[in-house]
mmCIF file of C-alpha atoms and ligand atoms in Angstrom:
data_model
loop_
_atom_site.group_PDB
_atom_site.id
_atom_site.type_symbol
_atom_site.label_atom_id
_atom_site.label_comp_id
_atom_site.label_asym_id
_atom_site.label_seq_id
_atom_site.Cartn_x
_atom_site.Cartn_y
_atom_site.Cartn_z
ATOM 1 C CA MET P 1 -4.684 38.747 0.759
ATOM 2 C CA LEU P 2 -7.316 36.240 -0.272
ATOM 3 C CA ASP P 3 -9.294 36.572 2.935
ATOM 4 C CA LYS P 4 -9.848 40.275 2.209
ATOM 5 C CA ASN P 5 -11.446 39.647 -1.199
ATOM 6 C CA SER P 6 -15.033 40.441 -2.022
ATOM 7 C CA GLY P 7 -17.571 38.740 -4.249
ATOM 8 C CA SER P 8 -19.276 35.404 -3.673
ATOM 9 C CA ILE P 9 -18.207 31.852 -2.918
ATOM 10 C CA TRP P 10 -20.409 28.915 -3.892
ATOM 11 C CA ILE P 11 -21.008 26.689 -0.849
ATOM 12 C CA ASP P 12 -23.321 23.682 -0.834
ATOM 13 C CA GLY P 13 -25.496 25.042 -3.614
ATOM 14 C CA GLU P 14 -25.689 28.682 -2.415
ATOM 15 C CA PHE P 15 -23.726 31.795 -3.295
ATOM 16 C CA VAL P 16 -22.398 33.183 -0.015
ATOM 17 C CA PRO P 17 -20.725 36.608 0.415
ATOM 18 C CA TRP P 18 -16.930 36.160 0.516
ATOM 19 C CA GLN P 19 -16.570 37.467 4.079
ATOM 20 C CA GLU P 20 -19.255 35.082 5.365
ATOM 21 C CA ALA P 21 -17.772 31.934 3.814
ATOM 22 C CA LYS P 22 -16.624 30.336 7.067
ATOM 23 C CA ILE P 23 -16.469 26.882 8.619
ATOM 24 C CA HIS P 24 -16.571 25.597 12.199
ATOM 25 C CA ILE P 25 -13.294 25.083 14.070
ATOM 26 C CA LEU P 26 -14.170 21.401 14.655
ATOM 27 C CA THR P 27 -14.406 20.658 10.938
ATOM 28 C CA HIS P 28 -13.120 17.102 10.525
ATOM 29 C CA THR P 29 -10.989 17.940 7.504
ATOM 30 C CA LEU P 30 -9.182 20.741 9.355
ATOM 31 C CA HIS P 31 -7.978 18.175 11.904
ATOM 32 C CA TYR P 32 -7.311 15.131 9.750
ATOM 33 C CA GLY P 33 -6.740 16.420 6.210
ATOM 34 C CA SER P 34 -9.672 14.317 5.049
ATOM 35 C CA GLY P 35 -10.718 16.351 2.025
ATOM 36 C CA VAL P 36 -10.152 16.728 -1.693
ATOM 37 C CA PHE P 37 -9.763 19.743 -3.922
ATOM 38 C CA GLU P 38 -9.101 21.010 -7.426
ATOM 39 C CA GLY P 39 -7.182 23.876 -8.977
ATOM 40 C CA GLU P 40 -8.422 25.135 -12.329
ATOM 41 C CA ARG P 41 -8.041 28.188 -14.488
ATOM 42 C CA ALA P 42 -10.424 30.281 -16.537
ATOM 43 C CA TYR P 43 -9.081 32.055 -19.610
ATOM 44 C CA ASN P 44 -11.228 34.704 -21.291
ATOM 45 C CA GLY P 45 -14.193 33.549 -19.239
ATOM 46 C CA LYS P 46 -13.875 29.858 -20.134
ATOM 47 C CA ILE P 47 -12.662 27.247 -17.661
ATOM 48 C CA PHE P 48 -10.002 25.048 -19.249
ATOM 49 C CA LYS P 49 -10.827 21.309 -18.994
ATOM 50 C CA MET P 50 -13.596 22.101 -16.507
ATOM 51 C CA THR P 51 -15.321 18.724 -16.766
ATOM 52 C CA GLU P 52 -12.005 16.867 -16.309
ATOM 53 C CA HIS P 53 -11.329 18.844 -13.119
ATOM 54 C CA HIS P 54 -14.763 18.217 -11.652
ATOM 55 C CA GLN P 55 -14.601 14.570 -12.632
ATOM 56 C CA ARG P 56 -11.222 14.355 -10.875
ATOM 57 C CA LEU P 57 -12.778 15.920 -7.756
ATOM 58 C CA HIS P 58 -15.297 13.081 -7.800
ATOM 59 C CA ASP P 59 -12.616 10.473 -8.463
ATOM 60 C CA SER P 60 -10.412 11.831 -5.662
ATOM 61 C CA ALA P 61 -13.387 11.727 -3.268
ATOM 62 C CA GLY P 62 -14.071 8.148 -4.360
ATOM 63 C CA MET P 63 -10.489 7.202 -3.448
ATOM 64 C CA LEU P 64 -11.150 8.690 0.009
ATOM 65 C CA ASP P 65 -14.420 6.708 0.295
ATOM 66 C CA PHE P 66 -16.809 9.621 0.131
ATOM 67 C CA LYS P 67 -19.263 10.889 -2.389
ATOM 68 C CA ILE P 68 -19.623 14.469 -3.574
ATOM 69 C CA PRO P 69 -23.330 15.331 -3.300
ATOM 70 C CA TYR P 70 -23.272 17.356 -6.552
ATOM 71 C CA GLY P 71 -22.804 15.797 -9.962
ATOM 72 C CA VAL P 72 -20.071 16.899 -12.369
ATOM 73 C CA GLU P 73 -22.612 18.824 -14.447
ATOM 74 C CA GLU P 74 -23.910 20.651 -11.340
ATOM 75 C CA LEU P 75 -20.339 21.610 -10.410
ATOM 76 C CA ASN P 76 -19.733 22.839 -13.957
ATOM 77 C CA GLN P 77 -22.828 24.996 -13.738
ATOM 78 C CA ALA P 78 -21.899 26.331 -10.306
ATOM 79 C CA ALA P 79 -18.381 27.234 -11.466
ATOM 80 C CA GLU P 80 -19.629 29.006 -14.587
ATOM 81 C CA ASN P 81 -22.280 30.927 -12.640
ATOM 82 C CA LEU P 82 -19.700 31.897 -10.050
ATOM 83 C CA LEU P 83 -17.423 33.397 -12.696
ATOM 84 C CA LYS P 84 -20.311 35.423 -14.102
ATOM 85 C CA LEU P 85 -21.510 36.558 -10.677
ATOM 86 C CA ASN P 86 -18.012 37.687 -9.679
ATOM 87 C CA ASN P 87 -17.403 39.213 -13.084
ATOM 88 C CA LEU P 88 -14.244 37.159 -13.614
ATOM 89 C CA SER P 89 -12.605 36.470 -16.932
ATOM 90 C CA ASN P 90 -9.057 35.272 -16.171
ATOM 91 C CA ALA P 91 -9.314 33.477 -12.878
ATOM 92 C CA TYR P 92 -8.200 30.645 -10.649
ATOM 93 C CA LEU P 93 -10.927 28.369 -9.284
ATOM 94 C CA ARG P 94 -10.630 26.250 -6.181
ATOM 95 C CA PRO P 95 -13.322 23.583 -5.697
ATOM 96 C CA VAL P 96 -12.963 21.807 -2.349
ATOM 97 C CA ALA P 97 -14.910 19.070 -0.572
ATOM 98 C CA TRP P 98 -14.624 18.389 3.123
ATOM 99 C CA TYR P 99 -16.168 16.671 6.123
ATOM 100 C CA GLY P 100 -18.153 18.767 8.588
ATOM 101 C CA PRO P 101 -17.794 19.179 12.373
ATOM 102 C CA GLU P 102 -20.370 16.664 13.679
ATOM 103 C CA THR P 103 -17.800 14.369 15.303
ATOM 104 C CA LEU P 104 -14.060 14.502 15.796
ATOM 105 C CA SER P 105 -13.635 10.785 15.645
ATOM 106 C CA VAL P 106 -10.882 9.811 13.218
ATOM 107 C CA SER P 107 -13.619 7.937 11.392
ATOM 108 C CA SER P 108 -15.526 10.280 9.095
ATOM 109 C CA LEU P 109 -18.528 7.988 8.644
ATOM 110 C CA ARG P 110 -20.851 10.211 10.697
ATOM 111 C CA ASN P 111 -19.725 13.546 9.265
ATOM 112 C CA SER P 112 -21.568 15.553 6.642
ATOM 113 C CA VAL P 113 -19.906 16.249 3.298
ATOM 114 C CA HIS P 114 -19.637 19.841 2.059
ATOM 115 C CA VAL P 115 -18.510 21.338 -1.213
ATOM 116 C CA ALA P 116 -17.433 24.844 -2.123
ATOM 117 C CA ILE P 117 -15.981 26.638 -5.116
ATOM 118 C CA ALA P 118 -14.053 29.871 -4.722
ATOM 119 C CA ALA P 119 -12.754 31.883 -7.671
ATOM 120 C CA TRP P 120 -10.562 34.936 -7.906
ATOM 121 C CA LYS P 121 -8.848 37.033 -10.526
ATOM 122 C CA TRP P 122 -5.596 35.499 -11.713
ATOM 123 C CA ASP P 123 -3.701 36.663 -14.760
ATOM 124 C CA SER P 124 -0.325 34.960 -14.457
ATOM 125 C CA TYR P 125 1.502 32.889 -11.851
ATOM 126 C CA PHE P 126 4.863 34.453 -12.752
ATOM 127 C CA PRO P 127 5.827 38.007 -13.865
ATOM 128 C CA ALA P 128 6.086 38.692 -17.634
ATOM 129 C CA ASP P 129 9.903 38.978 -17.633
ATOM 130 C CA HIS P 130 10.210 35.630 -15.877
ATOM 131 C CA LYS P 131 12.708 33.306 -17.626
ATOM 132 C CA GLY P 132 12.037 30.069 -15.792
ATOM 133 C CA ILE P 133 12.098 28.466 -12.393
ATOM 134 C CA LYS P 134 14.862 27.252 -10.106
ATOM 135 C CA LEU P 135 14.313 23.930 -8.368
ATOM 136 C CA MET P 136 16.046 22.477 -5.356
ATOM 137 C CA TRP P 137 16.044 18.771 -4.561
ATOM 138 C CA GLY P 138 13.214 18.067 -2.144
ATOM 139 C CA LYS P 139 13.945 16.284 1.116
ATOM 140 C CA TRP P 140 10.523 14.586 1.329
ATOM 141 C CA ILE P 141 9.682 11.732 -0.985
ATOM 142 C CA ARG P 142 6.461 10.731 -2.692
ATOM 143 C CA PRO P 143 5.094 7.628 -0.952
ATOM 144 C CA ALA P 144 4.246 4.307 -2.581
ATOM 145 C CA PRO P 145 0.652 3.676 -3.747
ATOM 146 C CA THR P 146 0.319 1.237 -0.822
ATOM 147 C CA MET P 147 1.069 4.011 1.672
ATOM 148 C CA SER P 148 -1.436 6.651 0.607
ATOM 149 C CA PRO P 149 -4.089 7.199 -2.115
ATOM 150 C CA VAL P 150 -1.409 8.822 -4.258
ATOM 151 C CA GLN P 151 -3.578 9.508 -7.314
ATOM 152 C CA ALA P 152 -6.121 11.500 -5.288
ATOM 153 C CA LYS P 153 -5.848 15.256 -5.101
ATOM 154 C CA ALA P 154 -6.354 14.922 -1.367
ATOM 155 C CA ASN P 155 -5.434 17.831 0.866
ATOM 156 C CA GLY P 156 -3.877 15.624 3.571
ATOM 157 C CA GLN P 157 -1.177 14.620 1.112
ATOM 158 C CA TYR P 158 -0.038 18.183 0.605
ATOM 159 C CA ILE P 159 2.011 18.399 3.779
ATOM 160 C CA ILE P 160 4.915 16.955 1.776
ATOM 161 C CA SER P 161 4.433 19.668 -0.833
ATOM 162 C CA THR P 162 4.022 22.447 1.720
ATOM 163 C CA LEU P 163 7.183 21.503 3.619
ATOM 164 C CA SER P 164 9.168 21.163 0.405
ATOM 165 C CA LYS P 165 7.918 24.416 -1.104
ATOM 166 C CA ASN P 166 8.525 26.316 2.158
ATOM 167 C CA LYS P 167 12.105 25.117 2.213
ATOM 168 C CA ALA P 168 12.604 25.972 -1.466
ATOM 169 C CA GLU P 169 11.314 29.509 -1.029
ATOM 170 C CA LEU P 170 13.376 30.051 2.112
ATOM 171 C CA LEU P 171 16.523 29.025 0.215
ATOM 172 C CA GLY P 172 15.803 31.243 -2.812
ATOM 173 C CA PHE P 173 14.396 28.580 -5.154
ATOM 174 C CA HIS P 174 10.945 28.612 -6.732
ATOM 175 C CA ASP P 175 10.063 25.002 -6.027
ATOM 176 C CA ALA P 176 11.356 21.563 -5.041
ATOM 177 C CA LEU P 177 11.804 18.551 -7.277
ATOM 178 C CA MET P 178 10.720 15.484 -5.341
ATOM 179 C CA LEU P 179 11.797 11.887 -5.733
ATOM 180 C CA ASP P 180 9.535 8.910 -5.178
ATOM 181 C CA TYR P 181 9.926 6.044 -2.713
ATOM 182 C CA ARG P 182 12.187 4.215 -5.219
ATOM 183 C CA GLY P 183 14.475 7.186 -5.846
ATOM 184 C CA TYR P 184 12.997 8.072 -9.241
ATOM 185 C CA ILE P 185 12.071 11.624 -10.202
ATOM 186 C CA ALA P 186 8.442 12.163 -9.212
ATOM 187 C CA GLU P 187 7.154 15.734 -9.522
ATOM 188 C CA CYS P 188 7.323 19.215 -8.071
ATOM 189 C CA THR P 189 5.144 20.345 -5.188
ATOM 190 C CA GLY P 190 2.243 21.309 -7.443
ATOM 191 C CA ALA P 191 3.369 20.422 -10.960
ATOM 192 C CA ASN P 192 4.522 17.505 -13.106
ATOM 193 C CA VAL P 193 7.927 17.399 -14.756
ATOM 194 C CA PHE P 194 9.202 16.793 -18.293
ATOM 195 C CA MET P 195 12.706 16.702 -19.765
ATOM 196 C CA VAL P 196 14.062 16.810 -23.321
ATOM 197 C CA LYS P 197 17.154 14.921 -24.466
ATOM 198 C CA ASN P 198 18.258 14.782 -28.111
ATOM 199 C CA GLY P 199 14.847 15.911 -29.353
ATOM 200 C CA ILE P 200 12.905 13.299 -27.338
ATOM 201 C CA LEU P 201 10.485 14.311 -24.623
ATOM 202 C CA TYR P 202 10.563 12.236 -21.423
ATOM 203 C CA THR P 203 8.288 12.307 -18.406
ATOM 204 C CA PRO P 204 8.131 10.070 -15.328
ATOM 205 C CA ILE P 205 5.467 7.344 -15.270
ATOM 206 C CA ALA P 206 2.625 8.678 -13.117
ATOM 207 C CA ASP P 207 2.383 5.589 -10.918
ATOM 208 C CA CYS P 208 2.772 7.268 -7.519
ATOM 209 C CA PHE P 209 1.819 10.909 -8.047
ATOM 210 C CA LEU P 210 -0.911 12.985 -9.618
ATOM 211 C CA ASN P 211 -1.276 12.385 -13.340
ATOM 212 C CA GLY P 212 -1.923 16.059 -14.010
ATOM 213 C CA ILE P 213 -4.491 17.326 -16.477
ATOM 214 C CA THR P 214 -1.816 19.645 -17.890
ATOM 215 C CA ARG P 215 0.613 16.696 -18.126
ATOM 216 C CA LYS P 216 -1.949 14.767 -20.164
ATOM 217 C CA THR P 217 -2.589 17.841 -22.326
ATOM 218 C CA ILE P 218 1.136 18.243 -23.058
ATOM 219 C CA ILE P 219 1.451 14.560 -23.923
ATOM 220 C CA GLU P 220 -1.406 15.004 -26.385
ATOM 221 C CA LEU P 221 0.116 18.199 -27.834
ATOM 222 C CA ALA P 222 3.448 16.407 -28.283
ATOM 223 C CA ARG P 223 1.658 13.567 -30.048
ATOM 224 C CA THR P 224 -0.200 15.838 -32.467
ATOM 225 C CA SER P 225 3.048 17.767 -33.099
ATOM 226 C CA HIS P 226 4.992 14.541 -33.792
ATOM 227 C CA ILE P 227 7.428 15.122 -30.937
ATOM 228 C CA PRO P 228 8.537 11.689 -29.698
ATOM 229 C CA LEU P 229 7.425 11.125 -26.110
ATOM 230 C CA VAL P 230 8.606 8.452 -23.698
ATOM 231 C CA GLU P 231 7.077 7.846 -20.259
ATOM 232 C CA LYS P 232 9.694 6.141 -18.110
ATOM 233 C CA HIS P 233 11.329 6.031 -14.707
ATOM 234 C CA ILE P 234 13.956 8.774 -14.572
ATOM 235 C CA LEU P 235 16.855 8.859 -12.111
ATOM 236 C CA PRO P 236 18.330 12.152 -10.843
ATOM 237 C CA PRO P 237 21.605 11.934 -12.870
ATOM 238 C CA GLU P 238 19.563 11.565 -16.085
ATOM 239 C CA ILE P 239 17.582 14.751 -15.591
ATOM 240 C CA LEU P 240 20.810 16.655 -14.836
ATOM 241 C CA LEU P 241 22.050 15.715 -18.326
ATOM 242 C CA ALA P 242 18.833 16.878 -20.030
ATOM 243 C CA ASP P 243 18.905 19.546 -22.745
ATOM 244 C CA GLU P 244 15.689 21.108 -21.441
ATOM 245 C CA VAL P 245 13.466 20.655 -18.406
ATOM 246 C CA PHE P 246 10.012 22.079 -17.779
ATOM 247 C CA VAL P 247 7.128 21.627 -15.379
ATOM 248 C CA THR P 248 3.395 21.585 -16.047
ATOM 249 C CA GLY P 249 0.318 22.346 -13.980
ATOM 250 C CA SER P 250 -2.941 24.236 -14.106
ATOM 251 C CA ALA P 251 -1.410 27.023 -12.020
ATOM 252 C CA ALA P 252 2.157 26.897 -13.373
ATOM 253 C CA GLU P 253 1.065 26.162 -16.992
ATOM 254 C CA VAL P 254 4.262 25.216 -18.904
ATOM 255 C CA GLN P 255 7.238 26.588 -16.990
ATOM 256 C CA PRO P 256 10.839 26.257 -18.184
ATOM 257 C CA VAL P 257 13.254 25.079 -15.494
ATOM 258 C CA ILE P 258 16.520 27.023 -15.505
ATOM 259 C CA GLN P 259 18.161 25.337 -12.528
ATOM 260 C CA ILE P 260 18.001 22.101 -10.525
ATOM 261 C CA GLY P 261 20.235 22.198 -7.459
ATOM 262 C CA GLU P 262 23.569 23.474 -8.792
ATOM 263 C CA GLN P 263 22.900 22.527 -12.418
ATOM 264 C CA GLU P 264 21.738 25.258 -14.805
ATOM 265 C CA PHE P 265 19.620 24.723 -17.946
ATOM 266 C CA GLU P 266 18.906 26.763 -21.051
ATOM 267 C CA GLN P 267 15.336 27.566 -21.998
ATOM 268 C CA GLY P 268 14.961 25.232 -24.980
ATOM 269 C CA SER P 269 13.049 25.296 -28.236
ATOM 270 C CA ILE P 270 10.788 22.297 -27.515
ATOM 271 C CA THR P 271 9.734 23.844 -24.196
ATOM 272 C CA GLN P 272 8.994 27.139 -25.938
ATOM 273 C CA PHE P 273 7.086 25.390 -28.691
ATOM 274 C CA LEU P 274 4.909 23.390 -26.287
ATOM 275 C CA ALA P 275 4.364 26.398 -24.016
ATOM 276 C CA GLY P 276 3.091 28.326 -27.046
ATOM 277 C CA LYS P 277 0.827 25.473 -28.082
ATOM 278 C CA TYR P 278 -0.561 25.212 -24.569
ATOM 279 C CA ARG P 279 -1.216 28.962 -24.428
ATOM 280 C CA ASN P 280 -3.092 28.794 -27.726
ATOM 281 C CA LEU P 281 -5.156 25.911 -26.485
ATOM 282 C CA VAL P 282 -6.131 27.477 -23.151
ATOM 283 C CA THR P 283 -6.788 30.958 -24.484
ATOM 284 C CA ARG P 284 -8.238 30.215 -27.901
ATOM 285 C CA GLY P 285 -9.326 26.618 -27.597
ATOM 286 C CA ILE P 286 -7.243 25.548 -30.567
ATOM 287 C CA ASP P 287 -4.266 23.306 -31.076
ATOM 288 C CA ASP P 288 -2.665 24.915 -34.118
HETATM 289 C C1 PLP C 301 1.131 17.600 -6.567
HETATM 290 C C2 PLP C 301 0.672 18.052 -7.911
HETATM 291 N N1 PLP C 301 1.182 17.447 -8.998
HETATM 292 C C3 PLP C 301 0.811 17.822 -10.240
HETATM 293 C C4 PLP C 301 -0.106 18.822 -10.443
HETATM 294 C C5 PLP C 301 -0.509 19.208 -11.834
HETATM 295 O O1 PLP C 301 -1.828 18.833 -12.046
HETATM 296 P P1 PLP C 301 -2.758 19.608 -13.081
HETATM 297 O O2 PLP C 301 -2.010 19.676 -14.337
HETATM 298 O O3 PLP C 301 -3.953 18.744 -13.159
HETATM 299 O O4 PLP C 301 -3.035 20.958 -12.512
HETATM 300 C C6 PLP C 301 -0.662 19.468 -9.325
HETATM 301 C C7 PLP C 301 -1.658 20.528 -9.505
HETATM 302 O O5 PLP C 301 -2.822 20.265 -9.375
HETATM 303 C C8 PLP C 301 -0.278 19.056 -8.046
HETATM 304 O O6 PLP C 301 -0.785 19.655 -6.967
#
């Protein structure tokens, strides 16, 4: 129960006791989804790709036409201080920026901008004996870049993810695999997707969904490991013929997929190899 936690939350430059970290009911972002956020992990006290996450928070805000009043370096400092203050080593961090309650006009031009970072202990997203995740086909599709600022990690866009993930959990799956507006494979509700066929790694072109920091890290790890990588549009029948499928995200890390709809998959050697590489990188800072 996150709301029952203790410790501090960084809000607008101050450390506030967890139980006092509250916002007004007329907060613009609560009504219109007009905010941006990040999800990042700390391993052994060090936040993985911290600057990239805080830069993305700024970039996402820019796509929503607002400016975060704290620079990337200030956010880095705040996040690091927060970990120390809360005595956290392995943790999840949630920076968020939102519009205040001054007006409830759909326009946000007259609303103040606020920023917070919360952090809490987080060892692993899945239990140790976990073999992989089961995906169902999502009903909701990722919109075109002309319909929504698709590259922004904007909270208003997550209704598609929330509906899809709710449905998946209710039906006994871990997550939903979503298509885009053209019918190509897009991503899961909070993770990007990769597949392996005949020793080649494939991933959808990130032209209408979040180009995840973990996705980019895996692409780089594949490159340094000489695993051929192709970014291309992938249709559903292609992924069902894959030898291996896995998803990537700051929360999910590198997760083997063992089922999509009715189709089952083995946990493959390239997935295991890249998952091991990723773990080394996040925990020890090395790509060996
Ligand atoms: C919709 C969506 N796609 C992909 C990702 C993976 O992004 P990252 O690897 O930067 O965590 C996330 C998680 O932030 C997400 O919410």
